[in-house]
Each structure stands twice: as structure tokens, then as C-alpha cells.
Amino acid sequence: MLNNPETHVDNINTGILYKYALTLVDIAGLGTRTFSYLIPDELQQDMKIGLPVLVPFGTKGLVNAFVVGFSNYLDSNIKAKSIVEILDKRPVFSLEYLKLLEWVANYYCCDLAAVLALAVPMKFFKQNKRNITKIEYDATIKLSKEEETIFNFLKLDTPNSASYVQKHVKIPYSKFYRAVRKLEKFNLIKIENILDENTQKTQYEKYIKFIHKDGATKPQLRLLDGLEKEKQVKLIDFEKDFGTSRVTTKKLVEKGFAEFFDVEVYRNPLNILKISNKEIAPELNEEQNSAFSFIESKIDNHETSPILLYGVTASGKTEVYFKLIDKVLKQGKNVLFLAPEIALASQLTRRLAKRFGINDVAIWHSSISDGERYDVWQKLRNNEIKILAGARSAVFAPLQNIGLIIIDEEHEASYKQTSPAPRYNAKTVASKLAEFYNSALILGSATPDVQTYYFAKNTNNLVTLTKRFNDAPMAKVSIIDMRDEFIKQNKSIFSRTLIRAIDDNLSENKQTMLLMNRRGFSTQILCKNCGEIIECPNCSIPMIWHEAEKILKCHWCNHQGPMPAVCPKCGSDAIRGYGIGTQRVESIVQKLFPDARIDRLDSDVLTTKSGHIDILDKFSNGEIDILIGTQMIAKGLDNPNVTLVGVINSDSSFNLPDYRSSERGFQLLTQVAGRAGRGEFSGKVFFQTYNPDFYAIETAKEQDYSSFYSEEIDSRSAFDYPPFSQILKIVISSENNFRAEKSAQEIVLRLNTIIDKHGISERLIVLGPSSCILERINNEYRFQILIKNKMDKKGHFFISSFLQKIKLPQDIKLVVDIDPIDIL
């Protein structure tokens, strides 16, 4: 955890020169950690936050690091080595950016190094190779012994790596680099940083440029006349258009008629979208214009408190976003636009690129290649990107001059990183980012997070869209009681009503979506003879059968194995699969509707970075009749030909022992219902359930968020759950069950003692320890402590200060989760 009062992130441009620099070093086997180094006198004036530097690191020799702080004092037992060299005088990140990351580390009770490792793609900046080139034949000034040795060793215009030169001149690296700096200052040599071969190098394309054509032969004139018109052109295109070869073009260059040169290639991840023409913005309706005007006034007044745009599904929230983006761009500022998942981020980016142009828009998420990420990162550093769209990690991308942050589908749990540390929520980080840039923050949803709605309503930051765009009617939702189906001897996962509706939809050439919020084919494998359930050997949860791969998988630790031929407990061959997942739904639908074009969208099929785009494109183009999926299909899809949505098991989200389970279930059902009837054709939705009278299902049927919120907020208030408290979750784990439980009990005892001593037991409520719902994961037994903090920042600081002082044995792990998305 971050707790170093002697480390400063203040910029030394204030005139204060520090003695030591705290640097972030990425070492194989050690991970990303911080170490202090002495700043040489000659580097003092140039030292800044974010600079890449060269430092000595034990047997590793010289390694790369980043400056992240300064200090004038070190522990007396630490003997600091000196920074050898500044690799690039242009910082990789700014002081403001580092302050944001430091806030994240403090808020989420983790180490700054962990946040930096997440936020800064360090492998892009491993400039391990430095080339030294002699550019003057002779020295006109007196050189020191070391300088003269290096200068005489080098050959004119012949680059050599710094490590090669140092090895041969046999000068200690500290003296060597000091001498090299002097030689560069005297303009006798030049130094270039070359990206390490293992990183994603900058890519270039070769171009050819016209010089002159005096003295050219007749065949050469034909080529040169064409080149003269273009002045310069991509070499491969020139050779193709004029039917010539590389040998011929090389001769043009050798004769001085033309010149080759390289142009850096921007590997744009949006190129796969194949966008040609810009889209014209439609006129907003009265409600949309009212929402725009309200938010516009907040932007003009530089208000940074989150604004909730709550609009029913298909109410046109995106067009309000786009008009606000246009306003901010005209002010010369940039926009960060977050979507909860990669598939939605890709859809969103496509729409942004169509509206605002492919060159001004970039995308940032884990599925783009390292080369594409490197190029986007460089463009962000150069302030060449106006709109950055992406999933949660995009909140840490170095977008500059931010004037507006938009978080769509803000209720989604995927904005929270659950593992590893930092266990951040992109919404919370974005809120801090808005404060830093003095920018507006808009949260949008048709089913807002209860906590978001509560705060927006109580701070006059709630904007509502009550009607669908163009007054399209809401889809009609019907609840199907599967208990009646069972009584009528229908043991299928599909009700007769839903089967008929799918059949009718197919005959009318309309499209259908089926939601089953669980991957796999069978959700548990059970022995009918003795009742044994095949569990993951590492976790206390059932293995899931995946029919397509013919394999059992654990969805927590990813352990895989074959289906056992006999029961491992009783030896019976009565092993059967029970429960349903998306793969089984797909299999049944294929048998029921053999002529239909069926596809599936869940995380199991996303094997390529464009896999989700391909499936969504096919669905949008009418090439898929029935799309089956998990919650991935429940949001963002805007396909006017979808007129039927079926939810196979509406109860699945409500059965979890978590205070948010009702909210999650309501949101999922309401969102997926909103996918139907978004065009000129009316829609139908069917919720299959064994609990038809449950309030969250009833309110989802009516798309009645207000009624759901009223009941839910009363329940939260009665039990002091958010927004009436902040939840902090502490998980203690060990391979030894007894030691894990004992450690958790000791922590609770110590914490309650301190709380009682301060007389704040009614405002800091400690629950537990108790076994986690998932008692064992990855061979570790887990115990949970929940804290309800009703003291806001003071309570958070109290708990984090307590946790920083905890020292546990090596076999005990402690995980702190601030604002957890669940208490499982």
C-alpha cells in the first residue's frame, strides 16, 4: 500500500532540486516495483516526473525505469546507486496523470506500482538499445581522458550500441555515460534511442519522391512524368500503377531522379470497420433537446458532478451524447467515451467514426493488438486524438485536454475490475478525472444503478427521457409461468408459447434474440446413482460441460478436464449433465428450427479481436435469424428487424445471495426487453420464470424503473446498504482452512477493538468473518469481512490506515475490495 511520506510527486520545476528519484522498474520475476536512485548533479535540471531513465539493477545490469517521485531522504541502511542517463527528455506521463494514479492507489488501498503497471503499457517504452554515432571527424576542443577514448573508438557515421562501445572502451558505466553526455553536448556525437526488438516497433511504409528528370532515358521519362504529377507517392502503389519493378525504381534513385523515404504508418484498429462516408446528424426531438440544453448549461458552468441521463430503452440517449460531443469538440477539447464491454465499445466506436470521422476517433481495449495500442498511445501523447472510446481500461489512457466524459450503460458491473489490484471502478476513476480536468461527466442508462440514481436525484443532476425516439411503442412483455408448463408435462426449457412465437417470427422474416445468462452446455455434472457433483479440484464449485469442445471447464480458475467415464465416488456410469447454458440452448434451437440461421454470442466464441464485430455485423445485415447469448446481447444492440426476445430463465440473476441481485436481475430483463421493436415493427418479449409474482420481474415487465427504485431504496435504507453506506470487503485466504479463519477472526477482533475505542461502532459496522459463498478458489479457503462505512471519507481513511498496519504470515493472503460489485 502507498504510505511513503518522504516521496513527492511535485514537479521540480518549482526550483526545488531533490536528491533522490523514486523510479518504477519492470523486472522479469520481480514484477513492477519502485526503487530510489541518486540524481547526478548534471541531470538535476532535466529531471521530471514521467521521464524514462537508465538505472543499474544488480546482476541485470542497466535497465529502464520511469521517474515517479522525489525525495531528499532515504533509510540509513539503503545505499542508493545513481541514475545513469535520461533516455528521453519527453516525459511518458505527466504530473497530473501521476497524481490521478496516486489517488487511485490510495482510494483502492493498493500499491502505486500496481496502478502504474495497469495504466502505463511499459513494454512499449523499453528503449534498451541506445545507438551512438560519431558525427564530427575531429575534435576542436580539449577532451577528458574518457571522452577522448570513446571519441577515438567511434567511426564516423557508423552507429554502435552504447553497451557495445562501453564494453570495448572498458570505462565504468557511470563515467562512460557522463562522458557520452559531454560528447553529445559538444555536438561530436549523436545518440538515438532504439526500441527493443521484443516490443512493438513503429512501422513505416516506403515512399518515392520526384527530384528531377534531366538526362533521363525515354522509358525513365514515362515513369518520371507520372511521378512529377504526384510529387510523392507510396512506392508499392507507384510500381503497381506504372507496371514497373523495384529494380527499375532503385535505378531512378541511384541516378538522382528520385528519392526513397519512409513514412510512419498509423496502425488504426478502426480500419477493420471499413467506414467511408460520414453520417449526418438527425434532428433531436423535444425531449432530447431539453436534455441537451440542461447538460449544456452544466458544461458551460464547468460543473463536474456526475449527471445522470436516464432514458428508457431506444429513447435516443446516444444522439444527445453526440450533440454534446460536437459542442465540446468545437470548444477545442477532447472526449472520453466508455462502454462496459469490448463488443459494445466496438459498436460505439463504429458510430462515432461514422459521425465524426475515422481519423479523429480511436478505440482502446484489451483486444486490440500491441502494435495498434502502441500507435494509439503515441497519438494520444501527441494530442492527435479527439474522441477516445473504449472499455474500462480506457479511463487510464493518456487522453489530453478532456472536456467531456461519457459512461454509457453506467449500471454495468463490468466497469469494475475485480482482479487483480487495483480493483478499481472506471466510474469512480472517471469522476476523479473529471475533477482534474474540470470537465463534465455524463452517466447514461435505461436502468440506472440505484446508487447513481439516488445521488443524481438529490443533487439536481437527473435528466430523463421518457419516450422512445419517434414515439415507437415499447415492446409488449409477457410473463410465462414455467410451473404451469411443467404441470402440462412440458419438461423442455422452452415454453410452447415461446416456440410458437419463434416459429411465427421466422415465417415473417423477422429476427429473434434468446437470452441465457450462463455459458456452456450443462451447468453441473451429477451422478444419478449417489448424487455426487463433479467439482473443480481447485475450487468449491461445479465444473461446466462445454459440448463443442467436449471438455469440462471451471469458470473461475479455468481448470479443464475430460468428462469422467464413471463416478469418482461410487464408480457408477450414471454420470449426466444437468442445468443449461448457451451452448445447450443453441443445440436445442437447432433441433427445433433446423432451417433457421442460428449463431451464439458469449465469451466462449470471442476467440479473435473482431469475432464479436463479425457476429454483430451478420446479425445487423440479416444473416442470422436467431441470436443466442449471455448478457452481452442485452445492451447496445439496435437492430430494427428484431421483433422477438425470449429470456429462457428469468430467475437466474435473482438467486444469488447478494444485496444487488434484485437490481441486477431487473436491469438485465429490462435491458434485453428493450432490444425488441426498435424499428417500424412492434416487438414481443417473453420472460420465462418459476417466480412470476416477484416484484423485480413484475416491474421489469412494465419497464417501470420508478416503482422498482422505490421498493429497492427502502430495502437498502433498512439494512444500511449503499447508497446509505460504503461497502468495503476484505477477503482472507490460505491453503490452510484453519489458519485462514483464525487470521480473519484476529483482524475482526483488532478492528472492532479500535472502533469501540473511538466510539464509532454505529457508523463503522463490521460483519463477519464468515466463509465466502465460494468457499474455495484455486485451492485456497476464503473468509470474508464486510464493513459498512457510514462516515464517508473519514471512515474510508480510518479503515485504510488500519489495513496498512496489518502484517500477515506469508501463507495468508489479504485482498481489499473497495465498493465491491458483489459480496460472493
mmCIF file of C-alpha atoms in Angstrom, residues 78-387:
data_model
loop_
_atom_site.group_PDB
_atom_site.id
_atom_site.type_symbol
_atom_site.label_atom_id
_atom_site.label_comp_id
_atom_site.label_asym_id
_atom_site.label_seq_id
_atom_site.Cartn_x
_atom_site.Cartn_y
_atom_site.Cartn_z
ATOM 1 C CA ILE A 78 19.913 1.980 1.929
ATOM 2 C CA LYS A 79 22.855 2.950 -0.255
ATOM 3 C CA ALA A 80 21.388 4.408 -3.422
ATOM 4 C CA LYS A 81 23.070 3.985 -6.778
ATOM 5 C CA SER A 82 22.972 6.810 -9.318
ATOM 6 C CA ILE A 83 20.704 7.230 -12.303
ATOM 7 C CA VAL A 84 22.906 6.649 -15.330
ATOM 8 C CA GLU A 85 21.070 8.521 -18.048
ATOM 9 C CA ILE A 86 17.828 10.140 -19.163
ATOM 10 C CA LEU A 87 16.624 8.105 -22.133
ATOM 11 C CA ASP A 88 14.163 10.645 -23.479
ATOM 12 C CA LYS A 89 13.698 14.217 -22.299
ATOM 13 C CA ARG A 90 9.998 13.987 -23.143
ATOM 14 C CA PRO A 91 8.005 12.504 -20.220
ATOM 15 C CA VAL A 92 5.942 9.386 -20.875
ATOM 16 C CA PHE A 93 3.273 10.664 -18.464
ATOM 17 C CA SER A 94 2.509 13.978 -16.785
ATOM 18 C CA LEU A 95 2.494 15.068 -13.174
ATOM 19 C CA GLU A 96 -1.333 15.404 -13.300
ATOM 20 C CA TYR A 97 -1.625 11.874 -14.654
ATOM 21 C CA LEU A 98 0.594 10.531 -11.872
ATOM 22 C CA LYS A 99 -1.484 12.350 -9.253
ATOM 23 C CA LEU A 100 -4.593 10.626 -10.612
ATOM 24 C CA LEU A 101 -2.868 7.240 -10.336
ATOM 25 C CA GLU A 102 -1.688 8.050 -6.827
ATOM 26 C CA TRP A 103 -5.283 8.879 -5.863
ATOM 27 C CA VAL A 104 -6.396 5.515 -7.310
ATOM 28 C CA ALA A 105 -3.738 3.723 -5.237
ATOM 29 C CA ASN A 106 -4.840 5.446 -2.048
ATOM 30 C CA TYR A 107 -8.575 5.026 -2.633
ATOM 31 C CA TYR A 108 -8.356 1.345 -3.555
ATOM 32 C CA CYS A 109 -5.798 0.520 -0.843
ATOM 33 C CA CYS A 110 -3.110 -0.811 -3.141
ATOM 34 C CA ASP A 111 0.447 -0.046 -4.175
ATOM 35 C CA LEU A 112 1.183 2.760 -6.646
ATOM 36 C CA ALA A 113 3.355 0.350 -8.624
ATOM 37 C CA ALA A 114 0.310 -1.895 -9.250
ATOM 38 C CA VAL A 115 -1.664 1.076 -10.592
ATOM 39 C CA LEU A 116 1.204 2.215 -12.805
ATOM 40 C CA ALA A 117 1.683 -1.307 -14.131
ATOM 41 C CA LEU A 118 -2.001 -1.357 -15.120
ATOM 42 C CA ALA A 119 -2.129 2.151 -16.550
ATOM 43 C CA VAL A 120 1.205 2.564 -18.359
ATOM 44 C CA PRO A 121 1.947 -0.031 -21.094
ATOM 45 C CA MET A 122 5.589 -0.285 -20.025
ATOM 46 C CA LYS A 123 6.618 -2.754 -22.716
ATOM 47 C CA PHE A 124 6.107 -0.006 -25.305
ATOM 48 C CA PHE A 125 8.866 2.042 -23.750
ATOM 49 C CA LYS A 126 11.619 -0.454 -23.117
ATOM 50 C CA GLN A 127 14.206 1.560 -25.038
ATOM 51 C CA ASN A 128 17.019 -0.751 -24.019
ATOM 52 C CA LYS A 129 19.190 -0.073 -27.051
ATOM 53 C CA ARG A 130 20.930 3.286 -27.451
ATOM 54 C CA ASN A 131 22.920 3.900 -30.593
ATOM 55 C CA ILE A 132 25.907 6.281 -30.539
ATOM 56 C CA THR A 133 27.093 7.764 -33.841
ATOM 57 C CA LYS A 134 30.186 9.914 -34.416
ATOM 58 C CA ILE A 135 29.159 12.961 -36.485
ATOM 59 C CA GLU A 136 32.388 15.009 -36.423
ATOM 60 C CA TYR A 137 35.668 13.711 -37.818
ATOM 61 C CA ASP A 138 37.860 15.693 -35.444
ATOM 62 C CA ALA A 139 37.508 17.360 -32.060
ATOM 63 C CA THR A 140 38.411 21.049 -31.883
ATOM 64 C CA ILE A 141 38.164 21.217 -28.096
ATOM 65 C CA LYS A 142 40.119 19.535 -25.336
ATOM 66 C CA LEU A 143 38.535 16.295 -24.179
ATOM 67 C CA SER A 144 38.902 14.397 -20.936
ATOM 68 C CA LYS A 145 40.620 11.014 -20.950
ATOM 69 C CA GLU A 146 37.311 9.102 -21.017
ATOM 70 C CA GLU A 147 35.789 11.401 -23.661
ATOM 71 C CA GLU A 148 38.832 11.048 -25.903
ATOM 72 C CA THR A 149 38.855 7.246 -25.546
ATOM 73 C CA ILE A 150 35.209 6.988 -26.578
ATOM 74 C CA PHE A 151 35.553 9.532 -29.406
ATOM 75 C CA ASN A 152 38.589 7.775 -30.882
ATOM 76 C CA PHE A 153 36.896 4.375 -30.702
ATOM 77 C CA LEU A 154 33.882 5.541 -32.723
ATOM 78 C CA LYS A 155 33.929 5.623 -36.531
ATOM 79 C CA LEU A 156 32.347 8.477 -38.466
ATOM 80 C CA ASP A 157 28.649 7.958 -39.381
ATOM 81 C CA THR A 158 28.732 4.388 -38.029
ATOM 82 C CA PRO A 159 26.204 3.710 -35.262
ATOM 83 C CA ASN A 160 27.138 1.379 -32.415
ATOM 84 C CA SER A 161 25.085 0.392 -29.412
ATOM 85 C CA ALA A 162 26.101 2.094 -26.171
ATOM 86 C CA SER A 163 26.585 -1.263 -24.464
ATOM 87 C CA TYR A 164 28.935 -2.398 -27.257
ATOM 88 C CA VAL A 165 31.017 0.781 -27.009
ATOM 89 C CA GLN A 166 31.215 0.675 -23.205
ATOM 90 C CA LYS A 167 32.274 -2.971 -23.259
ATOM 91 C CA HIS A 168 35.160 -2.246 -25.642
ATOM 92 C CA VAL A 169 36.428 1.005 -24.155
ATOM 93 C CA LYS A 170 36.252 -0.588 -20.664
ATOM 94 C CA ILE A 171 35.053 2.528 -18.831
ATOM 95 C CA PRO A 172 32.704 2.125 -15.806
ATOM 96 C CA TYR A 173 29.158 2.922 -16.856
ATOM 97 C CA SER A 174 28.820 5.961 -14.547
ATOM 98 C CA LYS A 175 31.908 7.623 -16.056
ATOM 99 C CA PHE A 176 31.074 6.312 -19.511
ATOM 100 C CA TYR A 177 27.612 7.914 -19.682
ATOM 101 C CA ARG A 178 28.882 11.147 -18.154
ATOM 102 C CA ALA A 179 31.494 11.313 -20.930
ATOM 103 C CA VAL A 180 28.914 10.436 -23.600
ATOM 104 C CA ARG A 181 26.658 13.262 -22.404
ATOM 105 C CA LYS A 182 29.555 15.697 -22.737
ATOM 106 C CA LEU A 183 30.395 14.488 -26.254
ATOM 107 C CA GLU A 184 26.756 14.945 -27.264
ATOM 108 C CA LYS A 185 26.726 18.432 -25.718
ATOM 109 C CA PHE A 186 29.843 19.281 -27.776
ATOM 110 C CA ASN A 187 27.961 18.081 -30.940
ATOM 111 C CA LEU A 188 30.635 15.466 -31.618
ATOM 112 C CA ILE A 189 28.230 12.525 -31.423
ATOM 113 C CA LYS A 190 24.502 11.888 -31.642
ATOM 114 C CA ILE A 191 22.516 9.449 -29.509
ATOM 115 C CA GLU A 192 19.363 7.646 -30.658
ATOM 116 C CA ASN A 193 17.005 5.520 -28.579
ATOM 117 C CA ILE A 194 16.043 2.340 -30.447
ATOM 118 C CA LEU A 195 13.016 0.325 -29.371
ATOM 119 C CA ASP A 196 13.873 -3.088 -28.042
ATOM 120 C CA GLU A 197 13.347 -5.890 -30.555
ATOM 121 C CA ASN A 198 10.782 -7.535 -28.314
ATOM 122 C CA THR A 199 8.485 -4.510 -28.291
ATOM 123 C CA GLN A 200 6.084 -3.327 -30.941
ATOM 124 C CA LYS A 201 8.271 -1.234 -33.205
ATOM 125 C CA THR A 202 6.986 1.703 -35.139
ATOM 126 C CA GLN A 203 6.022 0.609 -38.656
ATOM 127 C CA TYR A 204 6.949 2.503 -41.794
ATOM 128 C CA GLU A 205 5.867 2.492 -45.448
ATOM 129 C CA LYS A 206 8.333 3.323 -48.217
ATOM 130 C CA TYR A 207 7.517 6.293 -50.475
ATOM 131 C CA ILE A 208 9.193 7.625 -53.637
ATOM 132 C CA LYS A 209 9.648 11.361 -54.323
ATOM 133 C CA PHE A 210 10.320 13.169 -57.616
ATOM 134 C CA ILE A 211 13.637 15.122 -57.791
ATOM 135 C CA HIS A 212 14.285 15.946 -61.489
ATOM 136 C CA LYS A 213 14.299 14.302 -64.945
ATOM 137 C CA ASP A 214 17.216 15.939 -66.751
ATOM 138 C CA GLY A 215 19.136 13.323 -68.739
ATOM 139 C CA ALA A 216 16.605 10.553 -68.216
ATOM 140 C CA THR A 217 16.047 7.901 -70.882
ATOM 141 C CA LYS A 218 12.717 7.611 -72.689
ATOM 142 C CA PRO A 219 11.475 4.665 -70.523
ATOM 143 C CA GLN A 220 12.576 6.531 -67.396
ATOM 144 C CA LEU A 221 10.784 9.702 -68.570
ATOM 145 C CA ARG A 222 7.497 7.797 -68.706
ATOM 146 C CA LEU A 223 7.850 6.935 -65.029
ATOM 147 C CA LEU A 224 9.216 10.311 -64.013
ATOM 148 C CA ASP A 225 6.442 12.250 -65.792
ATOM 149 C CA GLY A 226 3.891 10.311 -63.775
ATOM 150 C CA LEU A 227 5.826 10.762 -60.553
ATOM 151 C CA GLU A 228 6.238 14.500 -61.210
ATOM 152 C CA LYS A 229 2.458 14.937 -61.242
ATOM 153 C CA GLU A 230 2.118 13.213 -57.858
ATOM 154 C CA LYS A 231 5.340 14.741 -56.384
ATOM 155 C CA GLN A 232 5.494 11.800 -53.980
ATOM 156 C CA VAL A 233 3.615 8.522 -53.727
ATOM 157 C CA LYS A 234 3.655 5.211 -51.864
ATOM 158 C CA LEU A 235 6.284 3.071 -53.601
ATOM 159 C CA ILE A 236 4.181 -0.079 -53.830
ATOM 160 C CA ASP A 237 1.321 1.907 -55.431
ATOM 161 C CA PHE A 238 3.700 3.628 -57.873
ATOM 162 C CA GLU A 239 5.172 0.320 -59.046
ATOM 163 C CA LYS A 240 1.714 -1.210 -59.426
ATOM 164 C CA ASP A 241 0.173 1.750 -61.316
ATOM 165 C CA PHE A 242 3.082 2.019 -63.788
ATOM 166 C CA GLY A 243 3.782 -1.699 -64.101
ATOM 167 C CA THR A 244 7.404 -1.362 -63.070
ATOM 168 C CA SER A 245 9.712 -3.219 -60.709
ATOM 169 C CA ARG A 246 11.788 -2.467 -57.608
ATOM 170 C CA VAL A 247 14.962 -2.841 -59.708
ATOM 171 C CA THR A 248 13.820 -0.046 -62.009
ATOM 172 C CA THR A 249 12.787 2.309 -59.214
ATOM 173 C CA LYS A 250 16.113 1.717 -57.474
ATOM 174 C CA LYS A 251 17.906 2.823 -60.666
ATOM 175 C CA LEU A 252 15.847 6.042 -60.684
ATOM 176 C CA VAL A 253 17.062 6.720 -57.168
ATOM 177 C CA GLU A 254 20.683 5.782 -57.961
ATOM 178 C CA LYS A 255 20.684 8.250 -60.876
ATOM 179 C CA GLY A 256 19.346 11.009 -58.626
ATOM 180 C CA PHE A 257 15.998 11.324 -60.473
ATOM 181 C CA ALA A 258 14.005 10.275 -57.409
ATOM 182 C CA GLU A 259 14.402 9.610 -53.713
ATOM 183 C CA PHE A 260 13.101 6.967 -51.333
ATOM 184 C CA PHE A 261 11.831 7.974 -47.884
ATOM 185 C CA ASP A 262 9.895 6.325 -45.074
ATOM 186 C CA VAL A 263 6.542 7.453 -43.648
ATOM 187 C CA GLU A 264 5.385 6.190 -40.274
ATOM 188 C CA VAL A 265 2.278 4.012 -40.505
ATOM 189 C CA TYR A 266 -0.576 4.521 -38.028
ATOM 190 C CA ARG A 267 -1.929 1.058 -37.281
ATOM 191 C CA ASN A 268 -5.506 2.147 -36.754
ATOM 192 C CA PRO A 269 -7.664 -0.544 -35.102
ATOM 193 C CA LEU A 270 -10.703 1.122 -36.722
ATOM 194 C CA ASN A 271 -9.577 0.084 -40.204
ATOM 195 C CA ILE A 272 -11.491 -3.188 -39.758
ATOM 196 C CA LEU A 273 -14.727 -1.169 -39.613
ATOM 197 C CA LYS A 274 -14.430 -0.160 -43.290
ATOM 198 C CA ILE A 275 -16.078 3.244 -42.908
ATOM 199 C CA SER A 276 -16.130 5.515 -45.955
ATOM 200 C CA ASN A 277 -18.677 8.313 -45.602
ATOM 201 C CA LYS A 278 -19.608 10.452 -42.629
ATOM 202 C CA GLU A 279 -23.127 10.202 -41.235
ATOM 203 C CA ILE A 280 -25.372 13.268 -40.982
ATOM 204 C CA ALA A 281 -26.779 14.002 -37.537
ATOM 205 C CA PRO A 282 -30.579 13.674 -37.256
ATOM 206 C CA GLU A 283 -32.728 16.362 -35.665
ATOM 207 C CA LEU A 284 -33.378 15.860 -31.976
ATOM 208 C CA ASN A 285 -36.927 15.678 -30.656
ATOM 209 C CA GLU A 286 -38.260 17.978 -27.940
ATOM 210 C CA GLU A 287 -37.251 15.723 -25.039
ATOM 211 C CA GLN A 288 -33.760 15.198 -26.422
ATOM 212 C CA ASN A 289 -33.262 18.929 -26.993
ATOM 213 C CA SER A 290 -34.390 19.633 -23.440
ATOM 214 C CA ALA A 291 -31.884 17.097 -22.099
ATOM 215 C CA PHE A 292 -29.142 18.570 -24.287
ATOM 216 C CA SER A 293 -29.834 22.121 -23.079
ATOM 217 C CA PHE A 294 -29.788 21.063 -19.428
ATOM 218 C CA ILE A 295 -26.428 19.294 -19.768
ATOM 219 C CA GLU A 296 -25.049 22.083 -21.987
ATOM 220 C CA SER A 297 -25.635 24.581 -19.179
ATOM 221 C CA LYS A 298 -23.747 22.311 -16.780
ATOM 222 C CA ILE A 299 -20.817 22.145 -19.227
ATOM 223 C CA ASP A 300 -20.822 25.928 -19.700
ATOM 224 C CA ASN A 301 -20.754 26.391 -15.914
ATOM 225 C CA HIS A 302 -17.811 23.941 -15.628
ATOM 226 C CA GLU A 303 -19.715 21.680 -13.237
ATOM 227 C CA THR A 304 -18.008 18.351 -12.638
ATOM 228 C CA SER A 305 -20.614 16.485 -10.539
ATOM 229 C CA PRO A 306 -21.895 13.385 -12.382
ATOM 230 C CA ILE A 307 -25.031 13.977 -14.465
ATOM 231 C CA LEU A 308 -27.371 11.023 -14.956
ATOM 232 C CA LEU A 309 -29.104 10.784 -18.335
ATOM 233 C CA TYR A 310 -31.861 8.300 -17.552
ATOM 234 C CA GLY A 311 -33.789 7.344 -20.675
ATOM 235 C CA VAL A 312 -35.972 4.360 -21.468
ATOM 236 C CA THR A 313 -34.547 1.912 -23.997
ATOM 237 C CA ALA A 314 -34.422 3.362 -27.540
ATOM 238 C CA SER A 315 -35.126 6.888 -26.270
ATOM 239 C CA GLY A 316 -32.177 8.306 -28.218
ATOM 240 C CA LYS A 317 -29.577 8.876 -25.491
ATOM 241 C CA THR A 318 -26.777 8.319 -27.997
ATOM 242 C CA GLU A 319 -27.881 11.229 -30.182
ATOM 243 C CA VAL A 320 -27.858 13.505 -27.126
ATOM 244 C CA TYR A 321 -24.313 12.294 -26.407
ATOM 245 C CA PHE A 322 -23.277 13.005 -29.995
ATOM 246 C CA LYS A 323 -24.617 16.557 -29.985
ATOM 247 C CA LEU A 324 -22.781 17.224 -26.725
ATOM 248 C CA ILE A 325 -19.597 15.759 -28.233
ATOM 249 C CA ASP A 326 -19.942 18.087 -31.215
ATOM 250 C CA LYS A 327 -20.254 21.056 -28.840
ATOM 251 C CA VAL A 328 -17.155 20.072 -26.846
ATOM 252 C CA LEU A 329 -15.074 19.421 -29.979
ATOM 253 C CA LYS A 330 -15.944 22.898 -31.258
ATOM 254 C CA GLN A 331 -14.572 24.255 -27.968
ATOM 255 C CA GLY A 332 -11.256 22.618 -28.879
ATOM 256 C CA LYS A 333 -11.486 19.931 -26.200
ATOM 257 C CA ASN A 334 -11.436 16.138 -26.313
ATOM 258 C CA VAL A 335 -13.935 13.461 -25.289
ATOM 259 C CA LEU A 336 -13.607 10.159 -23.414
ATOM 260 C CA PHE A 337 -16.486 7.746 -24.113
ATOM 261 C CA LEU A 338 -16.686 4.479 -22.166
ATOM 262 C CA ALA A 339 -18.792 1.408 -22.872
ATOM 263 C CA PRO A 340 -18.970 -1.573 -20.487
ATOM 264 C CA GLU A 341 -17.711 -4.318 -22.794
ATOM 265 C CA ILE A 342 -15.477 -4.764 -25.839
ATOM 266 C CA ALA A 343 -18.392 -5.680 -28.124
ATOM 267 C CA LEU A 344 -20.290 -2.533 -27.144
ATOM 268 C CA ALA A 345 -17.148 -0.397 -27.345
ATOM 269 C CA SER A 346 -16.627 -1.599 -30.925
ATOM 270 C CA GLN A 347 -20.233 -0.793 -31.886
ATOM 271 C CA LEU A 348 -19.951 2.595 -30.241
ATOM 272 C CA THR A 349 -16.664 3.378 -31.995
ATOM 273 C CA ARG A 350 -18.179 2.494 -35.352
ATOM 274 C CA ARG A 351 -20.988 5.011 -34.764
ATOM 275 C CA LEU A 352 -18.552 7.668 -33.554
ATOM 276 C CA ALA A 353 -16.308 7.157 -36.581
ATOM 277 C CA LYS A 354 -19.298 7.405 -38.931
ATOM 278 C CA ARG A 355 -20.352 10.672 -37.336
ATOM 279 C CA PHE A 356 -17.035 12.379 -36.554
ATOM 280 C CA GLY A 357 -14.550 10.744 -38.930
ATOM 281 C CA ILE A 358 -12.217 7.793 -38.548
ATOM 282 C CA ASN A 359 -9.079 9.919 -38.092
ATOM 283 C CA ASP A 360 -10.370 11.794 -35.034
ATOM 284 C CA VAL A 361 -11.617 8.686 -33.227
ATOM 285 C CA ALA A 362 -9.620 5.918 -31.546
ATOM 286 C CA ILE A 363 -10.531 2.786 -29.617
ATOM 287 C CA TRP A 364 -8.824 1.377 -26.520
ATOM 288 C CA HIS A 365 -9.429 -2.052 -25.035
ATOM 289 C CA SER A 366 -7.626 -5.308 -24.334
ATOM 290 C CA SER A 367 -8.388 -6.961 -27.691
ATOM 291 C CA ILE A 368 -6.549 -4.532 -29.966
ATOM 292 C CA SER A 369 -3.035 -5.649 -30.897
ATOM 293 C CA ASP A 370 0.092 -4.368 -29.165
ATOM 294 C CA GLY A 371 1.106 -2.574 -32.355
ATOM 295 C CA GLU A 372 -2.253 -0.826 -32.638
ATOM 296 C CA ARG A 373 -2.205 0.033 -28.931
ATOM 297 C CA TYR A 374 1.306 1.475 -29.268
ATOM 298 C CA ASP A 375 0.274 3.695 -32.189
ATOM 299 C CA VAL A 376 -2.894 4.883 -30.452
ATOM 300 C CA TRP A 377 -0.854 5.586 -27.300
ATOM 301 C CA GLN A 378 1.601 7.715 -29.285
ATOM 302 C CA LYS A 379 -1.218 9.651 -30.931
ATOM 303 C CA LEU A 380 -2.787 10.267 -27.531
ATOM 304 C CA ARG A 381 0.533 11.564 -26.202
ATOM 305 C CA ASN A 382 0.768 13.871 -29.218
ATOM 306 C CA ASN A 383 -2.808 15.091 -28.635
ATOM 307 C CA GLU A 384 -3.854 13.858 -32.078
ATOM 308 C CA ILE A 385 -6.996 12.036 -30.919
ATOM 309 C CA LYS A 386 -10.215 13.963 -30.290
ATOM 310 C CA ILE A 387 -12.529 11.135 -29.205
#
